[in-house]
Short mmCIF file of C-alpha atoms and ligand atoms in Angstrom, two decimals:
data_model
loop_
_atom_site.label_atom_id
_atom_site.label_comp_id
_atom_site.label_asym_id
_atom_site.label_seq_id
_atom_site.Cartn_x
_atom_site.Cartn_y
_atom_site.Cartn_z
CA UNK A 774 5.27 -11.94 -29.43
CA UNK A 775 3.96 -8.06 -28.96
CA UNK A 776 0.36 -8.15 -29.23
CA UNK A 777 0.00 -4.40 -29.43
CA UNK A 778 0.19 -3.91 -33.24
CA UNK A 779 -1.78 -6.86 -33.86
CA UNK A 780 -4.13 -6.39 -31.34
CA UNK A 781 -5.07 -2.78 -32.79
CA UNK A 782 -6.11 -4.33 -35.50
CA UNK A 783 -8.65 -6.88 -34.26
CA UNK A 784 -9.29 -4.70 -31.11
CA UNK A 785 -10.97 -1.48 -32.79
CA UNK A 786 -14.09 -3.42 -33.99
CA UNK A 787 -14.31 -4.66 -29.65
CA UNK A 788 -15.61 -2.54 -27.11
CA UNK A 789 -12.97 -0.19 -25.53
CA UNK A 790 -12.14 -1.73 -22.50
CA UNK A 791 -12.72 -5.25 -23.55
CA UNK A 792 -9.61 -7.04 -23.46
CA UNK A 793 -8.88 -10.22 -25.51
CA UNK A 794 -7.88 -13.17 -24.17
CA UNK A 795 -4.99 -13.28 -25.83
CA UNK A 796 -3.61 -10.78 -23.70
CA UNK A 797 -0.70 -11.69 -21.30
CA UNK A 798 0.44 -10.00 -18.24
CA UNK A 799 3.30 -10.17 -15.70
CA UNK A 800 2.20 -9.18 -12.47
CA UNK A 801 5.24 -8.74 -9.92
CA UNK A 802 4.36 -9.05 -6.54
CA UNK A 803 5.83 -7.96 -3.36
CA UNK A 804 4.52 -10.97 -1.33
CA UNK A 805 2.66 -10.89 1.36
CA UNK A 806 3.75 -8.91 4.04
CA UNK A 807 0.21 -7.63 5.37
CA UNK A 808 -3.56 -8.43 5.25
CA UNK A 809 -3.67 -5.52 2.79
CA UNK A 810 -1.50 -6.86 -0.03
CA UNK A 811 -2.93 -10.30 0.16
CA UNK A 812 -6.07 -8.86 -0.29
CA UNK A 813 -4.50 -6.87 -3.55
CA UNK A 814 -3.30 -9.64 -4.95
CA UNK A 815 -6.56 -11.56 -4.81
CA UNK A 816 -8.51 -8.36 -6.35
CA UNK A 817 -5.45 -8.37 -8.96
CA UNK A 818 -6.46 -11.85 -9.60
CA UNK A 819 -9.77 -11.33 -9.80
CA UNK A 820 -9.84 -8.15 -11.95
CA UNK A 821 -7.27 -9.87 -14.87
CA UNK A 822 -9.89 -13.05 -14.38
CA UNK A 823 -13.06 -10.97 -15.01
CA UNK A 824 -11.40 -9.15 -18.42
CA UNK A 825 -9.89 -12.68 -19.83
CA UNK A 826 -5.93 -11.93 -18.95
CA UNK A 827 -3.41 -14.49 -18.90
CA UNK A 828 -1.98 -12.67 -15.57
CA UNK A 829 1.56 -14.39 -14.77
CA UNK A 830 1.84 -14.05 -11.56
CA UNK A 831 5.64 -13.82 -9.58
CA UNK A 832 5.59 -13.31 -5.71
CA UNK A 833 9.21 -11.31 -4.94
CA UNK A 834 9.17 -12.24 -1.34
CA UNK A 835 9.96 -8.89 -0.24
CA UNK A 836 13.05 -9.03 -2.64
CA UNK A 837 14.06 -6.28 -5.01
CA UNK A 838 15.96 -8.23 -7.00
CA UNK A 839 13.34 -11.31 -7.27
CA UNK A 840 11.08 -7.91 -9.00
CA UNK A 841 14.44 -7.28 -11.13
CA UNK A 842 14.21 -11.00 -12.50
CA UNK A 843 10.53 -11.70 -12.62
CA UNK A 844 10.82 -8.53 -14.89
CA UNK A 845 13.67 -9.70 -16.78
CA UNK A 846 12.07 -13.04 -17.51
CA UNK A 847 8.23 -11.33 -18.82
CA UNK A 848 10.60 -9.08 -20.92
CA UNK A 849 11.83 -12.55 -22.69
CA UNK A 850 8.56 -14.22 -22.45
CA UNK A 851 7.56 -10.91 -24.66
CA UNK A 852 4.11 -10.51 -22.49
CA UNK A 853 2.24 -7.33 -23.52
CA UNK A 854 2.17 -5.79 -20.10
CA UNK A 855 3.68 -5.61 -16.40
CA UNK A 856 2.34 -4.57 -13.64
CA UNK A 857 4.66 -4.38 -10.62
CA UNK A 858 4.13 -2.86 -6.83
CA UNK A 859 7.58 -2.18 -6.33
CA UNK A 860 9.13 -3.02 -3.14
CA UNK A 861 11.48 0.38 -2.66
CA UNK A 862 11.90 3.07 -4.44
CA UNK A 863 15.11 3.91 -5.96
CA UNK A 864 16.66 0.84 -8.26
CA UNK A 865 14.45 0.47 -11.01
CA UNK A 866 15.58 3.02 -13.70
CA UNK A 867 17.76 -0.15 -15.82
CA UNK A 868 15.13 -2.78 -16.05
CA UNK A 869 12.34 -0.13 -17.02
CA UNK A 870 14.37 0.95 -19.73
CA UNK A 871 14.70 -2.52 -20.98
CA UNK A 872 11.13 -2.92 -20.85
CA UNK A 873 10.36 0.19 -22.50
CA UNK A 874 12.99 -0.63 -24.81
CA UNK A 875 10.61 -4.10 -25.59
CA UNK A 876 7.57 -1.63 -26.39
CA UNK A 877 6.32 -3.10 -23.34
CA UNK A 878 3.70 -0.80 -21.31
CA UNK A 879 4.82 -0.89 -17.33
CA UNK A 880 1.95 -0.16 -14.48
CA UNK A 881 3.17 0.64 -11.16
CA UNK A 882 0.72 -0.58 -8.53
CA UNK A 883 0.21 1.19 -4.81
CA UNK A 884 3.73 2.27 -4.38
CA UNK A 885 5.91 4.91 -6.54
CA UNK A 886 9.31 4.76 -7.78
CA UNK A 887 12.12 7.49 -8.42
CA UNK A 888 12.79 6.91 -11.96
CA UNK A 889 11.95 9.59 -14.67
CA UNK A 890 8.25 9.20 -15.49
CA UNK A 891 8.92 8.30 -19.20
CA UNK A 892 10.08 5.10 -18.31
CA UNK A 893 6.68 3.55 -17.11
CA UNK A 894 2.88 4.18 -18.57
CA UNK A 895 0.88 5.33 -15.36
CA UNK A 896 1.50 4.16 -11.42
CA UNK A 897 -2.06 3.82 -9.72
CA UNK A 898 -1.67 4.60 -5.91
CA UNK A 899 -3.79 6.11 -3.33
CA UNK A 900 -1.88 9.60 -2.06
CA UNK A 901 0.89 8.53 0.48
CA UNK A 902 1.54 12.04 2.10
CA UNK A 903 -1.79 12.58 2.63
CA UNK A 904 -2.50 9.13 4.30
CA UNK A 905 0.06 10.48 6.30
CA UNK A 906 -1.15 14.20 7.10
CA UNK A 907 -4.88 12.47 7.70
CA UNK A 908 -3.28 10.35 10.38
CA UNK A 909 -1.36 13.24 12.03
CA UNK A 910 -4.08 15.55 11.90
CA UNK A 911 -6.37 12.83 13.63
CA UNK A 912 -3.94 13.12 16.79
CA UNK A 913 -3.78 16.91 16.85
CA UNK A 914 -7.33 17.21 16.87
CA UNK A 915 -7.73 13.99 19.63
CA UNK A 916 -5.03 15.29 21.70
CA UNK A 917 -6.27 19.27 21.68
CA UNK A 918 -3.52 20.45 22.69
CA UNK A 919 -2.16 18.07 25.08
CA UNK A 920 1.21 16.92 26.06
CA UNK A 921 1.54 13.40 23.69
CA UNK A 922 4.86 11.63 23.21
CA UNK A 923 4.46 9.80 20.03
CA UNK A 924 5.86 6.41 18.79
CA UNK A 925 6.02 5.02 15.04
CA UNK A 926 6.47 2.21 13.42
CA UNK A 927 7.58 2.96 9.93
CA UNK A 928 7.00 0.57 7.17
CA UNK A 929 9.58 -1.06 4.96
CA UNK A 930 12.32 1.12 4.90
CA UNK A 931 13.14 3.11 1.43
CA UNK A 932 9.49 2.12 0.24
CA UNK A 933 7.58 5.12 -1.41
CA UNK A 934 4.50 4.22 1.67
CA UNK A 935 7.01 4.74 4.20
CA UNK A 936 8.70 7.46 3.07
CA UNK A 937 6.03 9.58 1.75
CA UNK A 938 3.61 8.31 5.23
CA UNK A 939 6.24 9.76 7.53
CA UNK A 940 6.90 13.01 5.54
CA UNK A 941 2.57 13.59 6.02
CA UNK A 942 2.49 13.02 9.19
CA UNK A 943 4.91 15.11 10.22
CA UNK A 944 3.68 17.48 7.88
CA UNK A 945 0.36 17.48 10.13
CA UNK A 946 1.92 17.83 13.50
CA UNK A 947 4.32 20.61 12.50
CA UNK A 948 3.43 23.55 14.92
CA UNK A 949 1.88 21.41 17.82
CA UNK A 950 4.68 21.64 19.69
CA UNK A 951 2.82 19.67 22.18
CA UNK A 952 3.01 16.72 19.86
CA UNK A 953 6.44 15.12 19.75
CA UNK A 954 8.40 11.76 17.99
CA UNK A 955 10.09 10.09 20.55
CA UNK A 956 11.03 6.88 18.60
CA UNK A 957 10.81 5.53 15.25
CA UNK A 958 11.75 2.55 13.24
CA UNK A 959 10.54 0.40 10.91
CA UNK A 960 8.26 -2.58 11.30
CA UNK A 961 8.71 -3.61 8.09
CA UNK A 962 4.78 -3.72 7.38
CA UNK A 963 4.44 -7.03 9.22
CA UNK A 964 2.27 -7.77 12.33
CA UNK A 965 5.37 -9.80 13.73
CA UNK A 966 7.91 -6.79 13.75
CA UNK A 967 5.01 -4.78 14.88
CA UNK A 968 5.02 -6.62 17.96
CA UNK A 969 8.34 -6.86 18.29
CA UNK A 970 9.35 -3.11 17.91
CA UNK A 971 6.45 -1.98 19.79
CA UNK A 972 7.74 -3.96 22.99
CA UNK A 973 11.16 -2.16 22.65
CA UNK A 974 9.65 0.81 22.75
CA UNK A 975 7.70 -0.17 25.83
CA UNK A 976 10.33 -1.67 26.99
CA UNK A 977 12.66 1.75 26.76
CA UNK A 978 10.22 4.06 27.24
CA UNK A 979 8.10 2.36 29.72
CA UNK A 980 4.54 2.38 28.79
CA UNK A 981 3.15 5.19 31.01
CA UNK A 982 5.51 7.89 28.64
CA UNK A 983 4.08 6.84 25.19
CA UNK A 984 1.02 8.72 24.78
CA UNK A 985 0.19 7.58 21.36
CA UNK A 986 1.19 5.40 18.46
CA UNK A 987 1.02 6.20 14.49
CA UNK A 988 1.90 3.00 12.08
CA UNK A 989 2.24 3.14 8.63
CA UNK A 990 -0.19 -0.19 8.14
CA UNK A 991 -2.61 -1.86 10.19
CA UNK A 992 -0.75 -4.81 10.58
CA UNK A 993 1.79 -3.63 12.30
CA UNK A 994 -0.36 -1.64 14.63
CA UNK A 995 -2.58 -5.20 15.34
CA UNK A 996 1.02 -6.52 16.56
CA UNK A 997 1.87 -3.24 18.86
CA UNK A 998 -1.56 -3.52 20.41
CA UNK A 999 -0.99 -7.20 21.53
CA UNK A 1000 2.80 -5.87 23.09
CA UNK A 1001 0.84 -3.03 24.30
CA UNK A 1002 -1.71 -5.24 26.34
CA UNK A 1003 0.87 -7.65 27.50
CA UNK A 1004 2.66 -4.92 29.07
CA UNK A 1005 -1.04 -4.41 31.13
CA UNK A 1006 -1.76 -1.59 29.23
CA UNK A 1007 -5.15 -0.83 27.43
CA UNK A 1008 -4.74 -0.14 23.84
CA UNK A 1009 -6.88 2.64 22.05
CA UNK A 1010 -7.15 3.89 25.65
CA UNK A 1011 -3.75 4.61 27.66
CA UNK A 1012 -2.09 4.32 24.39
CA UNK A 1013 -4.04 5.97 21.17
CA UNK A 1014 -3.51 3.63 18.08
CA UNK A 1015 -3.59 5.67 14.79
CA UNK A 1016 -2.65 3.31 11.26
CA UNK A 1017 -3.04 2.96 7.71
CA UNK A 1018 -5.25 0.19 5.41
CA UNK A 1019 -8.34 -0.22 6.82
CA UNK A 1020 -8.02 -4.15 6.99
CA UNK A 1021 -10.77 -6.29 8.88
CA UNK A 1022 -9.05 -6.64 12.34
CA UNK A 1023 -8.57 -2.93 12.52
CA UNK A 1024 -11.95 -2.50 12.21
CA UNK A 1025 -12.36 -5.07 15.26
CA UNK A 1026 -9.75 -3.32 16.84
CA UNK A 1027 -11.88 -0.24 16.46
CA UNK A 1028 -15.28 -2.13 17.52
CA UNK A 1029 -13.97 -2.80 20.34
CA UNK A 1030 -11.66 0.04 21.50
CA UNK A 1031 -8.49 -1.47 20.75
CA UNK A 1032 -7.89 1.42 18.23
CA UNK A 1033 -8.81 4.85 17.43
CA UNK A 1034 -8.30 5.62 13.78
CA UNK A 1035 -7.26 4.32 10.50
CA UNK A 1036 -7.21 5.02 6.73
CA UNK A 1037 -8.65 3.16 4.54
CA UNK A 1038 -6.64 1.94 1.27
CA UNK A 1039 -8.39 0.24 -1.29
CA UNK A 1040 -7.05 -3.73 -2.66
CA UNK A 1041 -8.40 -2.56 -6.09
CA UNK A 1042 -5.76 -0.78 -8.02
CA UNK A 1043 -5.20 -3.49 -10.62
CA UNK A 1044 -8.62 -2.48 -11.54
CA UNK A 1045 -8.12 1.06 -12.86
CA UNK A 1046 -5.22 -0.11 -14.17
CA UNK A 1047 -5.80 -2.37 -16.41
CA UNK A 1048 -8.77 -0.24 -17.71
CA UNK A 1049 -6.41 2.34 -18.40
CA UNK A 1050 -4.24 -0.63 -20.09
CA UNK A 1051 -6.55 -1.68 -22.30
CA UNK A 1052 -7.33 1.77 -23.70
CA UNK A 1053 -4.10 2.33 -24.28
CA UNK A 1054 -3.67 -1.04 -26.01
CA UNK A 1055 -7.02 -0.41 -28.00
CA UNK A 1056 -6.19 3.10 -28.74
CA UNK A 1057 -3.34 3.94 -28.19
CA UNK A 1058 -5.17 6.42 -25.17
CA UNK A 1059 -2.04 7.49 -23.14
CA UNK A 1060 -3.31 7.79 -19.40
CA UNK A 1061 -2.09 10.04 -16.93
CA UNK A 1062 1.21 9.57 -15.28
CA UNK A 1063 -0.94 8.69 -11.79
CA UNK A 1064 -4.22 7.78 -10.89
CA UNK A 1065 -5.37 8.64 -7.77
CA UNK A 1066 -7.26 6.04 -5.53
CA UNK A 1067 -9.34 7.25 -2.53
CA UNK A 1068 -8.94 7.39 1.11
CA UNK A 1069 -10.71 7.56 3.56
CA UNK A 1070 -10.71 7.76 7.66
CA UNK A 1071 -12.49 5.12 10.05
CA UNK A 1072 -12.78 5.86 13.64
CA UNK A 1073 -14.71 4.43 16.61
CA UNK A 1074 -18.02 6.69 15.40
CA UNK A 1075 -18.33 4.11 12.16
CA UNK A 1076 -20.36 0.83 12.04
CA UNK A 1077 -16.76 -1.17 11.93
CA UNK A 1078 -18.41 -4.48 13.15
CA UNK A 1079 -20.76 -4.27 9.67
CA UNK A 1080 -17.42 -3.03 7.43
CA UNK A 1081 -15.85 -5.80 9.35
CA UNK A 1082 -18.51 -8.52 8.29
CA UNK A 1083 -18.43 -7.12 4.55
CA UNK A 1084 -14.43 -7.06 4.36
CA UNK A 1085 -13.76 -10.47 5.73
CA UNK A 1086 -14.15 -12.58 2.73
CA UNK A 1087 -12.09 -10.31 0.58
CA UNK A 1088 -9.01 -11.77 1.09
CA UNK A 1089 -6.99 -10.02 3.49
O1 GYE B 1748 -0.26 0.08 3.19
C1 GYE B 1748 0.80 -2.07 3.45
C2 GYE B 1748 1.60 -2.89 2.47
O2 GYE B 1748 2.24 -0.32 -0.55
C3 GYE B 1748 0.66 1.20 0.19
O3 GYE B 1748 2.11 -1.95 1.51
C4 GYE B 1748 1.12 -0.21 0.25
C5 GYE B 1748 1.42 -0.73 1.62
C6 GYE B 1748 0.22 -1.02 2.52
O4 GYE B 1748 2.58 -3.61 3.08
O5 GYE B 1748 -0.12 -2.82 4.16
#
């Protein structure tokens, strides 16, 4: 059953962005990898609640192909919509064409993929690179000029955050020749293989060489400063601790010294999104290819014990 034809006809006399219950949307989830995308999935949950959506919810557990088939099955369920944060980039171009070929409107959610544009109706994301160039700049101007050997933990390899998070931070410390990657690998977003990686680099750098760590998430950079104060170091302090998300325990972190600096990535793209959807559902309104969500940065100088107190109950 595609609602969209029938819909326009009972929609026009509703308010714009009022969507009828009858609506029904596949929502394909990554899983849960951080603090930051169970706190998206909640919002998600919450936003399709508030407008009256049947949201079908699939959690991929990290797995491209458990998107693939999640797809595949809303396809055959003939739901009127998918949203989908998808896991990696590259991959996608053969199921989007199947659901474009079912007349059925794709929203990409927080992450970007490297098929032809046509094939989906608008991805909603903050921008990666300059997450990236925000974080890097935040070092050049801490460090002023100082020597700093810099480690990173990259997120899930081949991911659009990853890619596009590295690219901007390197972007940002182009020039400082003062400023140098020593070692880099991916954590895969997850507090766990923060820890982990960050105690190899210890480990084969020896603490007293690493002048400074950049992370693509929060999560992982809540592992690294655990490895980094078992190996009797202080984190935020011999080691500076610059990451992405803004979650609740990096603003602890950053109460109480643990960290320096993060950006802040909002849970709430479903919002947008399905405003945009049910315009274009309504209307026919054909958004633009991305919507932009804001950033911003969080250091030490912010009240992080109040943003703590108001993020906690979000659902990170
Ligand atoms: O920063 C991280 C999550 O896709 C931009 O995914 C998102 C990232 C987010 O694992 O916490």
């Amino acid at each position: 059953m595609n609602i969209k034809s029938t819909l326009l006809a009972s929609v026009v006399a509703l308010a714009p962005f009022a969507v009828s219950a009858e609506v029904t949307i596949g929502f394909s989830q990554i899983g849960s990898e951080s603090g930051w995308r169970a706190a998206e999935t909640t919002v998600t949950k919450q936003q399709a609640e508030a407008r009256g959506i049947n949201l079908k919810f699939a959690d991929a557990q990290q797995k491209q192909e458990n998107q693939i088939s999640a797809l595949r099955s809303f396809i055959a369920q003939g739901v009127d919509a998918i949203l989908i944060a998808p896991v990696v980039a590259t991959g996608w171009d053969e199921i989007l064409e199947e659901a474009k070929d079912a007349d059925i409107p794709v929203i990409l959610l927080d992450r970007t993929v490297d098929a032809s544009d046509d094939l989906y109706l608008t991805a909603v994301t903050s921008d990666l690179v300059h997450e990236g160039m925000v974080a890097g700049q935040w070092l050049v101007d801490d460090q002023a000029g100082a020597d700093c050997r810099i480690v990173e933990l990259q997120g899930t390899t081949g991911s659009s955050p990853a890619i596009d998070r590295k690219k901007g931070f390197e972007q940002a410390i182009a020039g400082h020749d003062n400023l140098e990657i020593v070692r880099s690998q991916t954590g895969d977003f997850t507090r766990s293989q923060g820890k982990v990686v960050m105690e190899s680099f210890l480990k084969a750098e020896g603490g007293e060489n690493i002048c400074a760590l950049y992370a693509h998430n929060d999560d992982m950079a809540v592992g690294a400063i655990q490895a980094v104060r078992e190996a009797g170091l202080k984190p935020g302090v011999d080691i500076k601790i610059v990451a992405i998300d803004a979650v609740p325990d990096a603003h602890l972190a950053l109460a109480n010294g643990e960290m320096n600096a993060t950006i802040e990535l909002t849970p709430n793209m479903a919002g947008p999104a399905l405003d945009a959807l049910a315009s274009y559902l309504a209307y026919g309104t054909v958004p633009p290819k991305w919507i932009q969500t804001e950033s911003r940065l969080y250091t030490a100088a912010d009240d992080n014990q109040a943003v703590y107190e108001i993020k906690k109950g979000l659902g990170y």
